[in-house]
Short mmCIF file of C-alpha atoms in Angstrom, two decimals:
data_model
loop_
_atom_site.label_atom_id
_atom_site.label_comp_id
_atom_site.label_asym_id
_atom_site.label_seq_id
_atom_site.Cartn_x
_atom_site.Cartn_y
_atom_site.Cartn_z
CA MET A 3 -106.83 34.56 156.08
CA ALA A 4 -104.65 34.77 152.98
CA HIS A 5 -104.48 38.05 151.09
CA SER A 6 -103.65 38.50 147.43
CA ARG A 7 -100.99 40.86 146.13
CA ARG A 8 -103.82 43.05 144.82
CA ASP A 9 -105.34 43.25 148.31
CA PHE A 10 -101.95 44.19 149.75
CA LEU A 11 -101.48 46.98 147.21
CA LYS A 12 -105.02 48.20 147.75
CA TYR A 13 -104.74 48.40 151.52
CA SER A 14 -101.24 49.91 151.34
CA ALA A 15 -102.46 52.60 148.98
CA MET A 16 -105.46 53.40 151.16
CA ALA A 17 -103.27 53.61 154.24
CA SER A 18 -100.86 55.87 152.38
CA ALA A 19 -103.67 58.12 151.25
CA SER A 20 -105.00 58.36 154.79
CA MET A 21 -101.59 59.35 156.13
CA LEU A 22 -101.33 62.10 153.55
CA VAL A 23 -104.60 63.71 154.56
CA PRO A 24 -104.21 66.43 157.20
CA ASP A 25 -106.45 66.10 160.23
CA PHE A 26 -108.50 69.16 159.39
CA LEU A 27 -109.49 67.57 156.09
CA LYS A 28 -110.53 64.26 157.58
CA ALA A 29 -113.62 65.94 158.98
CA PHE A 30 -114.98 66.19 155.42
CA GLY A 31 -114.88 62.44 155.08
CA SER A 32 -116.22 61.32 158.41
CA SER A 33 -119.85 60.86 157.40
CA PRO A 34 -121.30 57.41 156.89
CA HIS A 35 -121.12 55.86 153.44
CA PRO A 36 -124.32 56.50 151.49
CA ALA A 37 -126.66 53.52 151.29
CA SER A 38 -126.14 52.55 147.67
CA GLY A 39 -126.01 48.83 148.30
CA GLY A 40 -122.64 48.69 146.59
CA LYS A 41 -124.00 49.74 143.21
CA ILE A 42 -122.27 52.21 140.91
CA LEU A 43 -123.81 54.57 138.37
CA VAL A 44 -121.95 55.64 135.22
CA VAL A 45 -123.57 58.46 133.23
CA ILE A 46 -122.57 59.02 129.60
CA GLN A 47 -123.88 62.19 127.93
CA LEU A 48 -123.83 62.27 124.14
CA SER A 49 -123.50 66.04 123.82
CA GLY A 50 -125.01 67.95 120.92
CA GLY A 51 -128.29 66.10 120.50
CA ASN A 52 -127.82 62.54 119.27
CA ASP A 53 -129.99 61.38 116.39
CA GLY A 54 -131.69 58.48 118.15
CA LEU A 55 -133.89 57.74 115.14
CA ASN A 56 -130.78 56.68 113.21
CA CYS A 57 -129.56 54.60 116.16
CA ILE A 58 -132.69 52.52 116.84
CA VAL A 59 -134.10 52.38 113.33
CA PRO A 60 -137.77 51.44 112.60
CA PHE A 61 -136.99 49.79 109.26
CA ARG A 62 -140.59 48.56 108.70
CA ASN A 63 -141.93 52.11 108.79
CA ASP A 64 -142.14 53.77 105.36
CA LEU A 65 -142.61 57.19 106.98
CA TYR A 66 -139.04 56.94 108.28
CA TYR A 67 -137.59 56.54 104.77
CA LYS A 68 -139.95 59.15 103.34
CA ALA A 69 -138.71 61.72 105.88
CA ARG A 70 -135.08 60.79 105.34
CA PRO A 71 -134.42 60.04 101.65
CA ASP A 72 -130.64 60.50 102.09
CA LEU A 73 -130.14 59.68 105.76
CA GLY A 74 -132.52 56.73 106.16
CA ILE A 75 -130.57 53.53 106.81
CA LYS A 76 -131.62 50.51 104.76
CA GLN A 77 -132.60 47.30 106.51
CA GLU A 78 -129.64 45.40 105.06
CA ASP A 79 -127.29 47.93 106.61
CA LEU A 80 -128.65 47.45 110.14
CA ILE A 81 -128.09 44.97 112.95
CA LYS A 82 -131.55 43.43 113.28
CA LEU A 83 -132.87 43.46 116.85
CA THR A 84 -136.53 42.58 116.27
CA ASP A 85 -138.84 42.19 113.29
CA GLU A 86 -139.38 45.95 113.31
CA VAL A 87 -136.19 47.48 114.67
CA GLY A 88 -132.56 47.47 113.65
CA LEU A 89 -129.51 48.94 115.30
CA ASN A 90 -127.07 51.26 113.58
CA LEU A 91 -124.19 49.15 112.29
CA ASN A 92 -121.75 51.29 114.27
CA LEU A 93 -123.35 50.30 117.58
CA LYS A 94 -122.06 46.74 117.78
CA ALA A 95 -121.46 47.01 121.53
CA LEU A 96 -125.13 47.77 122.11
CA ALA A 97 -126.09 44.79 119.93
CA GLN A 98 -123.96 42.46 122.05
CA LEU A 99 -125.44 43.82 125.26
CA PHE A 100 -128.95 43.54 123.77
CA ASN A 101 -128.42 39.89 122.83
CA ASP A 102 -127.02 39.14 126.30
CA GLY A 103 -130.02 40.69 128.07
CA GLN A 104 -127.85 43.50 129.44
CA LEU A 105 -129.38 46.47 127.62
CA ALA A 106 -132.68 48.29 128.02
CA VAL A 107 -133.72 50.72 125.27
CA ILE A 108 -136.29 53.30 126.34
CA ASN A 109 -137.95 55.20 123.48
CA ASN A 110 -139.62 58.63 123.34
CA VAL A 111 -137.87 60.06 126.41
CA GLY A 112 -138.21 63.80 126.99
CA TYR A 113 -140.20 66.37 128.95
CA PRO A 114 -143.20 68.67 128.42
CA ASN A 115 -142.68 71.87 126.41
CA PRO A 116 -139.26 70.80 125.11
CA ASN A 117 -136.53 73.39 124.68
CA ARG A 118 -134.29 73.13 121.60
CA SER A 119 -131.40 75.14 123.04
CA HIS A 120 -128.38 72.94 123.78
CA PHE A 121 -127.64 74.93 126.93
CA ARG A 122 -131.14 75.10 128.33
CA SER A 123 -132.07 71.52 127.54
CA THR A 124 -128.78 70.29 129.02
CA ASP A 125 -129.56 72.28 132.17
CA ILE A 126 -133.02 70.71 132.32
CA TRP A 127 -131.63 67.19 132.03
CA GLN A 128 -128.79 67.84 134.45
CA SER A 129 -130.87 69.65 137.07
CA ALA A 130 -133.96 67.46 136.56
CA SER A 131 -136.12 70.57 136.43
CA ASP A 132 -139.09 71.28 134.22
CA GLU A 133 -138.88 73.72 131.31
CA GLN A 134 -140.17 76.67 133.36
CA THR A 135 -137.92 76.27 136.39
CA ILE A 136 -134.29 77.33 136.72
CA LEU A 137 -132.32 75.32 139.28
CA ASN A 138 -128.74 75.95 140.37
CA THR A 139 -128.21 72.41 141.58
CA GLY A 140 -128.05 69.11 139.73
CA TRP A 141 -129.80 65.85 140.54
CA ILE A 142 -126.55 64.11 141.47
CA GLY A 143 -125.41 67.15 143.46
CA ARG A 144 -128.64 67.07 145.47
CA TYR A 145 -127.98 63.38 146.10
CA LEU A 146 -124.59 64.40 147.55
CA ASP A 147 -126.33 67.05 149.64
CA SER A 148 -128.60 64.37 151.05
CA THR A 149 -125.59 62.67 152.65
CA CYS A 150 -124.94 65.74 154.83
CA ASN A 151 -125.95 64.93 158.36
CA GLY A 152 -123.54 66.85 160.53
CA THR A 153 -120.78 66.15 158.04
CA CYS A 154 -121.06 65.34 154.35
CA ALA A 155 -119.93 62.60 152.01
CA LYS A 156 -116.54 62.92 150.36
CA PRO A 157 -116.33 64.91 147.10
CA HIS A 158 -114.95 61.91 145.22
CA MET A 159 -118.28 60.11 145.77
CA ALA A 160 -119.18 61.68 142.41
CA ILE A 161 -116.50 62.15 139.75
CA GLU A 162 -116.64 63.79 136.33
CA LEU A 163 -113.88 63.02 133.84
CA ASP A 164 -113.57 66.51 132.37
CA ASP A 165 -111.95 69.89 132.97
CA THR A 166 -115.06 71.45 134.47
CA LEU A 167 -117.84 70.17 136.67
CA SER A 168 -121.29 69.87 135.10
CA LEU A 169 -124.39 71.23 136.77
CA ALA A 170 -125.52 67.64 137.32
CA LEU A 171 -122.88 67.15 140.02
CA LYS A 172 -123.33 70.47 141.83
CA GLY A 173 -125.31 70.57 145.06
CA GLU A 174 -126.10 73.32 147.50
CA ARG A 175 -123.66 72.07 150.13
CA MET A 176 -121.73 69.39 148.29
CA LYS A 177 -120.47 68.84 144.78
CA GLY A 178 -118.51 66.23 142.91
CA ILE A 179 -114.99 66.64 141.59
CA ALA A 180 -113.87 67.04 137.96
CA PHE A 181 -110.53 66.10 136.44
CA ARG A 182 -109.18 64.48 133.30
CA ASN A 183 -106.13 62.71 134.68
CA PRO A 184 -105.65 61.54 138.30
CA GLY A 185 -101.89 62.05 138.05
CA ILE A 186 -102.15 65.67 136.89
CA LEU A 187 -104.77 66.37 139.56
CA HIS A 188 -102.45 64.91 142.18
CA ILE A 189 -99.43 66.94 141.03
CA SER A 190 -101.48 70.12 140.95
CA SER A 191 -102.75 69.52 144.46
CA LYS A 192 -99.18 69.12 145.73
CA ASN A 193 -98.37 72.75 145.01
CA ASN A 194 -97.22 74.29 148.29
CA MET A 195 -99.36 77.38 147.85
CA ILE A 196 -102.47 75.27 147.21
CA ARG A 197 -101.72 73.00 150.16
CA GLY A 198 -101.06 75.98 152.41
CA THR A 199 -104.25 77.72 151.39
CA ALA A 200 -106.28 74.54 151.82
CA ALA A 201 -104.75 73.97 155.25
CA GLY A 202 -105.99 77.37 156.38
CA TYR A 203 -109.60 76.52 155.73
CA HIS A 204 -112.15 77.51 158.34
CA GLU A 205 -115.79 78.45 158.18
CA GLU A 206 -116.17 82.03 156.90
CA THR A 207 -119.76 83.00 157.46
CA ASP A 208 -119.17 86.69 156.70
CA HIS A 209 -117.93 86.00 153.17
CA PRO A 210 -119.94 83.14 151.60
CA ALA A 211 -118.14 83.34 148.25
CA VAL A 212 -114.71 83.06 149.88
CA GLU A 213 -115.99 80.30 152.14
CA TYR A 214 -117.26 78.38 149.08
CA LEU A 215 -113.96 78.65 147.17
CA HIS A 216 -111.88 77.82 150.21
CA LYS A 217 -113.97 74.78 151.07
CA THR A 218 -113.82 73.62 147.46
CA LEU A 219 -110.04 73.83 147.48
CA ALA A 220 -109.79 71.89 150.75
CA GLU A 221 -112.15 69.18 149.53
CA THR A 222 -110.37 68.88 146.19
CA THR A 223 -107.00 68.51 147.90
CA GLN A 224 -108.35 65.72 150.04
CA SER A 225 -109.98 63.84 147.16
CA ALA A 226 -106.94 64.28 144.88
CA ASP A 227 -104.88 62.09 147.18
CA TYR A 228 -107.58 59.43 147.41
CA ILE A 229 -108.22 59.30 143.66
CA TYR A 230 -104.53 59.18 142.77
CA GLU A 231 -103.79 56.33 145.15
CA HIS A 232 -106.73 54.31 143.82
CA SER A 233 -105.81 55.03 140.21
CA LYS A 234 -102.60 53.05 140.78
CA ILE A 235 -104.18 49.93 142.26
CA TYR A 236 -105.70 48.36 139.14
CA ARG A 237 -104.20 48.32 135.66
CA THR A 238 -106.54 47.09 132.96
CA ALA A 239 -105.50 44.57 130.32
CA GLN A 240 -108.23 45.82 127.99
CA ILE A 241 -107.23 47.87 124.96
CA TYR A 242 -109.28 51.08 124.78
CA PRO A 243 -109.59 53.28 121.67
CA ASP A 244 -106.90 55.95 121.60
CA HIS A 245 -109.01 59.09 121.99
CA GLN A 246 -110.09 61.25 124.92
CA PHE A 247 -113.37 59.43 125.48
CA GLY A 248 -111.56 56.09 125.50
CA LYS A 249 -108.97 57.35 127.98
CA ARG A 250 -111.64 58.73 130.32
CA MET A 251 -113.68 55.54 130.30
CA LYS A 252 -110.48 53.57 130.94
CA THR A 253 -109.81 55.73 134.00
CA ILE A 254 -113.37 55.11 135.23
CA ALA A 255 -112.98 51.35 134.76
CA GLU A 256 -109.69 51.33 136.66
CA LEU A 257 -111.17 53.27 139.55
CA ILE A 258 -114.21 50.98 139.73
CA CYS A 259 -112.05 47.86 139.58
CA SER A 260 -109.68 49.27 142.21
CA GLY A 261 -112.52 49.36 144.72
CA SER A 262 -112.83 53.14 144.84
CA GLU A 263 -115.78 54.22 146.99
CA THR A 264 -116.97 56.55 144.20
CA LEU A 265 -120.66 55.94 143.50
CA VAL A 266 -121.28 58.11 140.43
CA TYR A 267 -119.07 58.70 137.38
CA TYR A 268 -120.00 61.25 134.71
CA VAL A 269 -118.46 61.62 131.27
CA SER A 270 -119.45 63.32 128.02
CA LEU A 271 -118.81 62.53 124.38
CA PRO A 272 -119.29 65.65 122.18
CA GLY A 273 -119.92 66.00 118.46
CA PHE A 274 -123.54 64.94 117.99
CA ASP A 275 -124.85 68.27 116.67
CA THR A 276 -125.15 67.07 113.08
CA HIS A 277 -126.84 69.84 111.07
CA ALA A 278 -124.96 69.08 107.83
CA LEU A 279 -123.55 65.99 106.14
CA GLN A 280 -124.64 63.94 109.10
CA LYS A 281 -124.03 60.40 107.89
CA GLY A 282 -120.24 60.24 108.16
CA ILE A 283 -119.96 62.37 111.29
CA HIS A 284 -122.67 60.48 113.11
CA SER A 285 -121.26 57.10 112.14
CA SER A 286 -117.81 58.10 113.39
CA ASN A 287 -119.15 59.29 116.75
CA LEU A 288 -121.32 56.22 117.27
CA LYS A 289 -118.35 53.99 116.49
CA LYS A 290 -116.24 55.91 118.99
CA TYR A 291 -118.94 55.45 121.64
CA SER A 292 -119.55 51.78 120.84
CA GLU A 293 -115.92 50.63 120.72
CA THR A 294 -115.19 52.33 124.01
CA LEU A 295 -118.32 50.92 125.64
CA SER A 296 -117.32 47.45 124.46
CA ALA A 297 -113.89 47.71 126.11
CA PHE A 298 -115.41 49.22 129.25
CA CYS A 299 -118.01 46.47 129.71
CA ALA A 300 -115.42 43.75 129.03
CA ASP A 301 -113.19 45.35 131.65
CA LEU A 302 -115.89 45.35 134.31
CA LYS A 303 -116.94 41.79 133.47
CA ALA A 304 -113.36 40.52 133.78
CA ALA A 305 -113.13 42.12 137.22
CA ASN A 306 -116.59 40.87 138.29
CA ARG A 307 -117.87 44.45 138.64
CA PHE A 308 -120.36 44.55 135.77
CA ASN A 309 -123.23 43.24 137.89
CA ASP A 310 -122.66 46.11 140.33
CA THR A 311 -122.73 48.79 137.65
CA VAL A 312 -125.51 50.55 135.75
CA ILE A 313 -124.59 52.65 132.71
CA LEU A 314 -126.98 55.40 131.60
CA THR A 315 -126.51 56.95 128.14
CA PHE A 316 -128.57 59.99 127.17
CA SER A 317 -128.50 63.12 125.04
CA GLU A 318 -130.08 66.51 125.76
CA PHE A 319 -132.55 66.03 122.90
CA GLY A 320 -133.05 64.08 119.70
CA ARG A 321 -133.22 65.40 116.13
CA ARG A 322 -136.20 66.35 114.02
CA VAL A 323 -137.73 63.44 112.12
CA ALA A 324 -137.16 64.87 108.63
CA GLN A 325 -133.69 65.56 107.30
CA ASN A 326 -132.85 69.14 106.33
CA GLY A 327 -131.51 70.55 103.05
CA SER A 328 -127.90 70.02 104.13
CA LYS A 329 -128.28 66.26 104.53
CA GLY A 330 -128.31 66.70 108.26
CA THR A 331 -130.94 66.99 110.96
CA ASP A 332 -131.91 69.90 113.20
CA HIS A 333 -132.65 70.04 116.91
CA GLY A 334 -135.61 67.89 117.89
CA THR A 335 -137.28 66.72 121.07
CA ALA A 336 -137.82 63.18 122.35
CA ASN A 337 -135.06 60.62 122.07
CA ASN A 338 -134.07 57.11 123.09
CA VAL A 339 -132.06 56.33 126.24
CA TYR A 340 -129.86 53.28 126.83
CA ILE A 341 -129.45 51.51 130.15
CA ALA A 342 -126.75 48.83 130.37
CA GLY A 343 -125.81 46.59 133.25
CA GLY A 344 -125.35 43.01 134.36
CA LYS A 345 -128.40 42.78 136.61
CA LEU A 346 -131.25 44.52 134.82
CA ALA A 347 -134.81 43.59 135.80
CA ALA A 348 -135.98 44.19 132.24
CA SER A 349 -134.05 44.33 128.99
CA GLY A 350 -134.67 44.76 125.29
CA ILE A 351 -136.98 47.37 123.78
CA ILE A 352 -138.84 48.53 126.88
CA ASN A 353 -141.67 50.58 125.34
CA ALA A 354 -143.36 51.46 122.07
CA LEU A 355 -141.34 52.79 119.14
CA PRO A 356 -141.70 56.46 118.11
CA ASP A 357 -145.02 57.27 116.48
CA LEU A 358 -144.02 58.77 113.11
CA GLN A 359 -147.64 59.23 112.11
CA ASN A 360 -148.48 61.63 114.91
CA LEU A 361 -145.82 64.29 115.28
CA ASP A 362 -145.78 67.67 116.99
CA ASN A 363 -144.87 70.07 114.19
CA GLY A 364 -142.41 67.54 112.80
CA ASP A 365 -141.04 66.39 116.15
CA LEU A 366 -141.45 63.19 118.11
CA ILE A 367 -143.83 63.38 121.06
CA HIS A 368 -142.37 62.21 124.34
CA THR A 369 -144.17 59.46 126.22
CA VAL A 370 -141.63 58.94 129.02
CA ASP A 371 -140.51 61.79 131.28
CA PHE A 372 -136.74 61.49 131.77
CA ARG A 373 -137.23 61.98 135.51
CA ARG A 374 -138.95 58.59 135.68
CA ILE A 375 -135.59 57.10 134.67
CA TYR A 376 -133.80 59.20 137.30
CA ALA A 377 -136.36 58.02 139.87
CA SER A 378 -135.49 54.41 139.08
CA LEU A 379 -131.75 55.07 139.34
CA LEU A 380 -132.06 57.02 142.59
CA ASP A 381 -134.21 54.31 144.14
CA LYS A 382 -132.52 51.15 142.89
CA VAL A 383 -128.90 52.22 142.36
CA LEU A 384 -128.22 55.05 144.80
CA GLY A 385 -130.67 53.88 147.45
CA ILE A 386 -132.48 57.12 148.21
CA SER A 387 -136.04 58.38 147.96
CA PRO A 388 -136.46 59.86 144.46
CA GLU A 389 -138.95 62.44 145.73
CA LYS A 390 -136.34 63.84 148.09
CA ILE A 391 -134.01 64.57 145.16
CA LEU A 392 -136.49 65.35 142.36
CA GLY A 393 -138.87 67.42 144.49
CA GLN A 394 -141.96 65.59 143.27
CA LYS A 395 -143.13 62.09 142.57
CA PHE A 396 -142.24 60.41 139.28
CA GLU A 397 -143.26 56.81 138.77
CA PRO A 398 -140.09 54.68 138.57
CA MET A 399 -139.65 52.34 135.61
CA ASN A 400 -139.00 48.64 136.01
CA PHE A 401 -135.72 48.22 134.14
CA ILE A 402 -133.65 47.76 137.35
#
């Protein structure tokens, strides 16, 4: 059977990575591959509380313009999606996906007794808890934990492109790995002191904190080699925007297209906390998100990986319906969520638009619990029982 140059490079790199891994570390990666069916989940968090009402705009609703005399976007300045809804002009990538049947928009997503603190609401979304419960593990981390059957999955099964690891990717026994640049991670892991310390890893039941740090170091060293080798296999021809978010999404695309066995990628785009002079700031951030998403989707399509990938975009909460005195918006509650992918079971506007007539003290009332979306992703993308990860039953949605 003939092999392409790309295949040769891929297999050579994998062999090289394997040779670099000391025997004691291979034990971490000896568990079976999780049953994801070959699908990949990419999670994008718009940090700060994105104003979803100025993304998916109900231009037929006079209450929208009444509440937002300065911030309301006129119909002629929108990308029309339906007879009632228009898309922010800075979200051209979403419009293309919408027209191609590759985008599902879910409105009014939230949870009971919403919390307006960035930190607490982010924890709720990342841990998949309710407002009253504090969890120290995230929903993706618990998915990693579920792979532990004697041995556990490899840390690079879940990757965050950032300096620190979010709660979402932390489990009780397993956690993902966070880095900004595969090359810098690789160089750092080559430090003799780090390698020596990692090589001395053994179970330390008398000192759990030391055991945790030591195990983390050993796992990171192992995954650093794997990630670096795979980051060299595929070089994209797509031009990504020249900012941190663009660079991180480019790295994710290259790892996916290289055939990395990573199942979950997590990345954040900050700057959505728009209390004052929102219009320009919000437009700039949406454009940054949209242009990067456009390059990312084109990349995956060119490599025939788009049909394998589901992209979830969410924010920890939306904004209040009415603008404030500083031509901005304050922390709100329910928001819209975007699901993109090449093989969606349902696309378009999935559910009813926000009810601007019936508000809860000026805030949108959620009609979809965000854990129903997680249940769908766990079931259809990651191939695991949602109840096992979420701790209770949430009815999956039919967008996948």
